[in-house]
mmCIF file of C-alpha atoms in Angstrom:
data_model
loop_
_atom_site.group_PDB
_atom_site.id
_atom_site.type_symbol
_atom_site.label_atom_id
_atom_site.label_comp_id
_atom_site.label_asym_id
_atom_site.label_seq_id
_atom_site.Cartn_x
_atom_site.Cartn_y
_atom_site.Cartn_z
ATOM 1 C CA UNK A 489 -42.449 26.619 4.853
ATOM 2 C CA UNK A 490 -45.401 25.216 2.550
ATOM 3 C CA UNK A 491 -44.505 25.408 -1.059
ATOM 4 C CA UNK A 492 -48.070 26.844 -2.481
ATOM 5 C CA UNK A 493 -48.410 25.895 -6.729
ATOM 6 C CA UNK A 494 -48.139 29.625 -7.362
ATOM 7 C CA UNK A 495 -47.915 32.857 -5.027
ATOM 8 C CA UNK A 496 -50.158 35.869 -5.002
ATOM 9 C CA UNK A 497 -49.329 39.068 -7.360
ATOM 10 C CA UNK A 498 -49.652 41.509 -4.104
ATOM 11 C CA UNK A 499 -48.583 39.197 -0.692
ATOM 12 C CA UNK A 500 -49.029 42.346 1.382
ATOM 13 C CA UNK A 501 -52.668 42.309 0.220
ATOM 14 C CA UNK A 502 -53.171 37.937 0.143
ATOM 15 C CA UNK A 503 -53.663 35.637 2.895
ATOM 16 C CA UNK A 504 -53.508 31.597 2.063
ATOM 17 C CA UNK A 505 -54.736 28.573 3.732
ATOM 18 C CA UNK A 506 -53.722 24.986 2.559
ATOM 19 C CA UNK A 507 -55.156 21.578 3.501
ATOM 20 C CA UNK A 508 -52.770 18.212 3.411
ATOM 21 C CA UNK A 509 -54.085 14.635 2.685
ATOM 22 C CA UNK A 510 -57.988 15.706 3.349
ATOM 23 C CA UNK A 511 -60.225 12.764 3.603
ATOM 24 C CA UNK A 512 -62.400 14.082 1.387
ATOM 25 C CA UNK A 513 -63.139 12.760 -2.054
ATOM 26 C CA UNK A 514 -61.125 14.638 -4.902
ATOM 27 C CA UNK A 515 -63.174 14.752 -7.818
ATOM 28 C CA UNK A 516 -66.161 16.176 -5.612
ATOM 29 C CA UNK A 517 -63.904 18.816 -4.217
ATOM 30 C CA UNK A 518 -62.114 19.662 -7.350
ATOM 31 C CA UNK A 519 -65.696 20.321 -8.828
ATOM 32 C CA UNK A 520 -66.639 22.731 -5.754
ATOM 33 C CA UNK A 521 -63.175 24.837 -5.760
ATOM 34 C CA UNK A 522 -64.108 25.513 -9.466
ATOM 35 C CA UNK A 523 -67.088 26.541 -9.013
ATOM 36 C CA UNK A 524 -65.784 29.265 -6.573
ATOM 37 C CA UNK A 525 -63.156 30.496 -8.964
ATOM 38 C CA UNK A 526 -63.361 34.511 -8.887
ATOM 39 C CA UNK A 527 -66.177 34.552 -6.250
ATOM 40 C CA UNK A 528 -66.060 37.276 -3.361
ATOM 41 C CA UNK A 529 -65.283 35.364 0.138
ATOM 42 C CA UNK A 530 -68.449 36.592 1.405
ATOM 43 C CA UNK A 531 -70.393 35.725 -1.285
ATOM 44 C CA UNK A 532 -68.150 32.178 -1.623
ATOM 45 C CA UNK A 533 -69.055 31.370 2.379
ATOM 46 C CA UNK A 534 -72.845 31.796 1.446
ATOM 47 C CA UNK A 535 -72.748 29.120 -1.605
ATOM 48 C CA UNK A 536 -71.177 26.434 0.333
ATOM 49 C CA UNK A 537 -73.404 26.863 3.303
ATOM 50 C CA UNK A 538 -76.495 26.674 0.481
ATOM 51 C CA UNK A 539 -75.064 23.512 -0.626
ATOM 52 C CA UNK A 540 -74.712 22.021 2.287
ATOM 53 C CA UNK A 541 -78.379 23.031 2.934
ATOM 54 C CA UNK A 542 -79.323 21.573 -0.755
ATOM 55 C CA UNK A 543 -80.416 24.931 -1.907
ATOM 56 C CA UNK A 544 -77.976 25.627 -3.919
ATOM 57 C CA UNK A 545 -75.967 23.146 -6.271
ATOM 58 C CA UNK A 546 -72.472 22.473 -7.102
ATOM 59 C CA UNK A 547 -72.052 21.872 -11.274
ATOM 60 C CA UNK A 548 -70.427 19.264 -11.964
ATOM 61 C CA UNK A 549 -68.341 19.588 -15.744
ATOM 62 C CA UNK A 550 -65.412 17.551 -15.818
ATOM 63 C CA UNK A 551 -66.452 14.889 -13.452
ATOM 64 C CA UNK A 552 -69.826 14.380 -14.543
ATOM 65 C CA UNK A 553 -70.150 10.811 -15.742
ATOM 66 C CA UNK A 554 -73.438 9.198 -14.149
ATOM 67 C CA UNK A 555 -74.085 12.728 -12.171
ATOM 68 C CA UNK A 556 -77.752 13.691 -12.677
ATOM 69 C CA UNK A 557 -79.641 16.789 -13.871
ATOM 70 C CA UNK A 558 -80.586 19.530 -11.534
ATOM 71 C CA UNK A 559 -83.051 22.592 -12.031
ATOM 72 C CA UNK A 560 -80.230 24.396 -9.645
ATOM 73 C CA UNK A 561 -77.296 23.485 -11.460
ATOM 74 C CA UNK A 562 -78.364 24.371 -14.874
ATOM 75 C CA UNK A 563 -78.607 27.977 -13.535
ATOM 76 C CA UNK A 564 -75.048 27.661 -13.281
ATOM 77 C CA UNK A 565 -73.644 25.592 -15.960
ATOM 78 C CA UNK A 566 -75.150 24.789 -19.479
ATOM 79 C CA UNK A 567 -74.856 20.861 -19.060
ATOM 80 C CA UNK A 568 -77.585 20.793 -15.939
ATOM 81 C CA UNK A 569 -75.742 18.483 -14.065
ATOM 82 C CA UNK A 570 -74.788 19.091 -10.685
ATOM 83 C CA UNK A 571 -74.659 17.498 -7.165
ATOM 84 C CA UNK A 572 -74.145 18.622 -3.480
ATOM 85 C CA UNK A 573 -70.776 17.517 -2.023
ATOM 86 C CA UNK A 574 -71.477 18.056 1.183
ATOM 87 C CA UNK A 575 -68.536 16.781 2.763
ATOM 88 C CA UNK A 576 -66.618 18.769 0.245
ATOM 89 C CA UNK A 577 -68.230 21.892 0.831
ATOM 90 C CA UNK A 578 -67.399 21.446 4.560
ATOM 91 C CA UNK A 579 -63.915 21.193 4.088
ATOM 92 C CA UNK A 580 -63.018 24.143 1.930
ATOM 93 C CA UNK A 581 -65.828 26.341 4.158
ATOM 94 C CA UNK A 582 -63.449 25.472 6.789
ATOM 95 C CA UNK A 583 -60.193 26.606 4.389
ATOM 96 C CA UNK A 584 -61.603 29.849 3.661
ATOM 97 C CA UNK A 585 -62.678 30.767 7.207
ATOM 98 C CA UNK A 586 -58.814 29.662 8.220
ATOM 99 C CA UNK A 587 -57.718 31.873 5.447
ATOM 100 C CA UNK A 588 -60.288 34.987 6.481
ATOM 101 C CA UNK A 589 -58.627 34.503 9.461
ATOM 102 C CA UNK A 590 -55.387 34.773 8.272
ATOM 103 C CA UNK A 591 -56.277 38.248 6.935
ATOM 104 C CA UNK A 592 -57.467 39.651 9.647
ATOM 105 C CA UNK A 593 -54.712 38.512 11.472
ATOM 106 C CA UNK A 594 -52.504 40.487 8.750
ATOM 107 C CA UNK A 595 -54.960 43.760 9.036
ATOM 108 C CA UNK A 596 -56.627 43.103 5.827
ATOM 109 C CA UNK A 597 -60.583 44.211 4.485
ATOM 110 C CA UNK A 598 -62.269 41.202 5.149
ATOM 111 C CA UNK A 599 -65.129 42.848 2.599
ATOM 112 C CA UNK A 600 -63.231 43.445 -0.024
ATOM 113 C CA UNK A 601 -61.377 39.625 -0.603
ATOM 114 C CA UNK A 602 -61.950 37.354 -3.293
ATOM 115 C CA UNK A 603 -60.529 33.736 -3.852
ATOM 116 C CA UNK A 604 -58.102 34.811 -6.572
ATOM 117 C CA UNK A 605 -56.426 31.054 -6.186
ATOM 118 C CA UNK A 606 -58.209 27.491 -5.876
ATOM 119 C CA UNK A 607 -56.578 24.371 -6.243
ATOM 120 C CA UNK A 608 -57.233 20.900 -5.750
ATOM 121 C CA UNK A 609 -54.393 18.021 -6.274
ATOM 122 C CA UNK A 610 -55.090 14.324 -6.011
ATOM 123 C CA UNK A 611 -52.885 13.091 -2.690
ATOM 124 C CA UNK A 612 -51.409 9.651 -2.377
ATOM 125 C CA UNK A 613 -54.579 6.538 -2.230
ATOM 126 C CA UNK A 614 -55.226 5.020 1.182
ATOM 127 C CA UNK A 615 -55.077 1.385 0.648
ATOM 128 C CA UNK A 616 -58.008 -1.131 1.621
ATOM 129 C CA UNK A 617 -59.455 -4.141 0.678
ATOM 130 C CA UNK A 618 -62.432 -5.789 0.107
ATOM 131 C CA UNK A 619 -63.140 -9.345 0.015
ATOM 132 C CA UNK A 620 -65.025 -11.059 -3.039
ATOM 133 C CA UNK A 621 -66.548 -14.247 -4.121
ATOM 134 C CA UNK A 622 -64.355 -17.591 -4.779
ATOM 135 C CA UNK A 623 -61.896 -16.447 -2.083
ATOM 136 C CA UNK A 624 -60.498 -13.345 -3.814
ATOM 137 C CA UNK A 625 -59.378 -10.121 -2.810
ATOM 138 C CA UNK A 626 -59.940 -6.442 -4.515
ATOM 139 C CA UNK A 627 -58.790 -2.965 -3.668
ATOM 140 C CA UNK A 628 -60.760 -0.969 -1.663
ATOM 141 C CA UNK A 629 -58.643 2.566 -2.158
ATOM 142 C CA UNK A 630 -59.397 6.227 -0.772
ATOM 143 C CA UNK A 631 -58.970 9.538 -3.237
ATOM 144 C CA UNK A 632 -57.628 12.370 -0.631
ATOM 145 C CA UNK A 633 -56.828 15.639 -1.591
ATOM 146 C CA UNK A 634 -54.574 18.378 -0.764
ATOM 147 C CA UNK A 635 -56.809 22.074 -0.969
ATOM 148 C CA UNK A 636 -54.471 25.174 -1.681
ATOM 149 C CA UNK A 637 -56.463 29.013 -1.664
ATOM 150 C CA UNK A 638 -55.393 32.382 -1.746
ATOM 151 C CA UNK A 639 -57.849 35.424 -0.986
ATOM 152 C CA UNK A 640 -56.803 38.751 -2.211
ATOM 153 C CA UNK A 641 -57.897 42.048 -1.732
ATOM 154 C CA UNK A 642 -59.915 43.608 -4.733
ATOM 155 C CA UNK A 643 -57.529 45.993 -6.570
ATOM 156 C CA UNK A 644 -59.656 49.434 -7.673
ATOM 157 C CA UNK A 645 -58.940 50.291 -11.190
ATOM 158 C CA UNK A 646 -56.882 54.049 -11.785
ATOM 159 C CA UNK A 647 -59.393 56.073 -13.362
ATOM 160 C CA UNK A 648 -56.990 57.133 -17.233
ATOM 161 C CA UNK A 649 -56.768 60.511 -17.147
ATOM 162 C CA UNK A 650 -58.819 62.686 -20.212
ATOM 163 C CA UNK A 651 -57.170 63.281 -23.482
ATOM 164 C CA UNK A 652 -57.200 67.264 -23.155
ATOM 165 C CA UNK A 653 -55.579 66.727 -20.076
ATOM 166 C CA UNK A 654 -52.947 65.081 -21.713
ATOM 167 C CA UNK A 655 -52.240 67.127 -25.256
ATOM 168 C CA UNK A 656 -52.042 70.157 -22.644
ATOM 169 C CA UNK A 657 -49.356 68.546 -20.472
ATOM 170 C CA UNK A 658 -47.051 67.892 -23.932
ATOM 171 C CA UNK A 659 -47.510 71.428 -25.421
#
């Protein structure tokens, strides 16, 4: 059994997915899993297929040293920078399908998930090396990831009962 970083409120009502050592640059991928925080799977599929496209882009905040300014990022993010990972859009479009799957496997509405959980850890460097002037030798190192998601089901909101309703109940 996987150990995920934190389990859904409702599991009846959740399906996961979870990728291991990914190939796939971190800091690109931890910048696209944030940006579909909260989004509704649907709606989360579309984006990523956009960006892979390079119609829409993915805004880049914490990792955004050297990343230029885009027209289609600033409608996103204040800063205007933004890029399309995509590699990294590939790989978690191919996490959420595996997790839609998942849910319809466990008899959930596929319309009616959201990506309640997104997470993106750094996995252990894959070691190369690269060879330099005068003889010497430098590091030549890979940044994996491992990709953890959870979709859940929208919850709808109990409709609070009217006050009259309620000062009748206590007399």
């Amino acid at each position: 059994m996987v150990k995920y970083s934190r389990e859904p409120t409702n599991p009846t009502k959740s399906a996961k997915a979870m990728g291991r050592d990914l190939r796939v640059h971190f800091k690109n991928t931890r910048e696209t899993a944030f940006a579909l925080r909260k989004l509704p799977l649907a709606k989360a599929k579309r984006y990523l297929e956009d960006v892979i496209a390079h119609k829409q882009a993915i805004p880049f905040r914490r990792y955004c040293g050297g990343v230029g300014r885009t027209a289609q990022a600033k409608n996103r993010h204040s800063n205007g920078q933004g890029r399309w990972p995509v590699k990294s859009a590939g790989f978690i479009l191919d996490l959420l399908k595996n997790a839609e799957s998942n849910a319809e496997v466990k008899g959930l509405d596929v319309d009616t998930l959201y990506v309640s959980h997104i997470q993106v850890n750094q996995a252990q460097k894959q070691r190369r090396r690269t060879y330099r002037a005068h003889g010497r030798i430098n590091p030549y190192m890979s940044s994996p990831c491992h990709i953890e998601l959870i979709l859940s089901e929208k919850e709808e909101p109990v409709k609070k009962e009217a006050e009259s309703q309620i000062a009748t109940r206590k007399a």
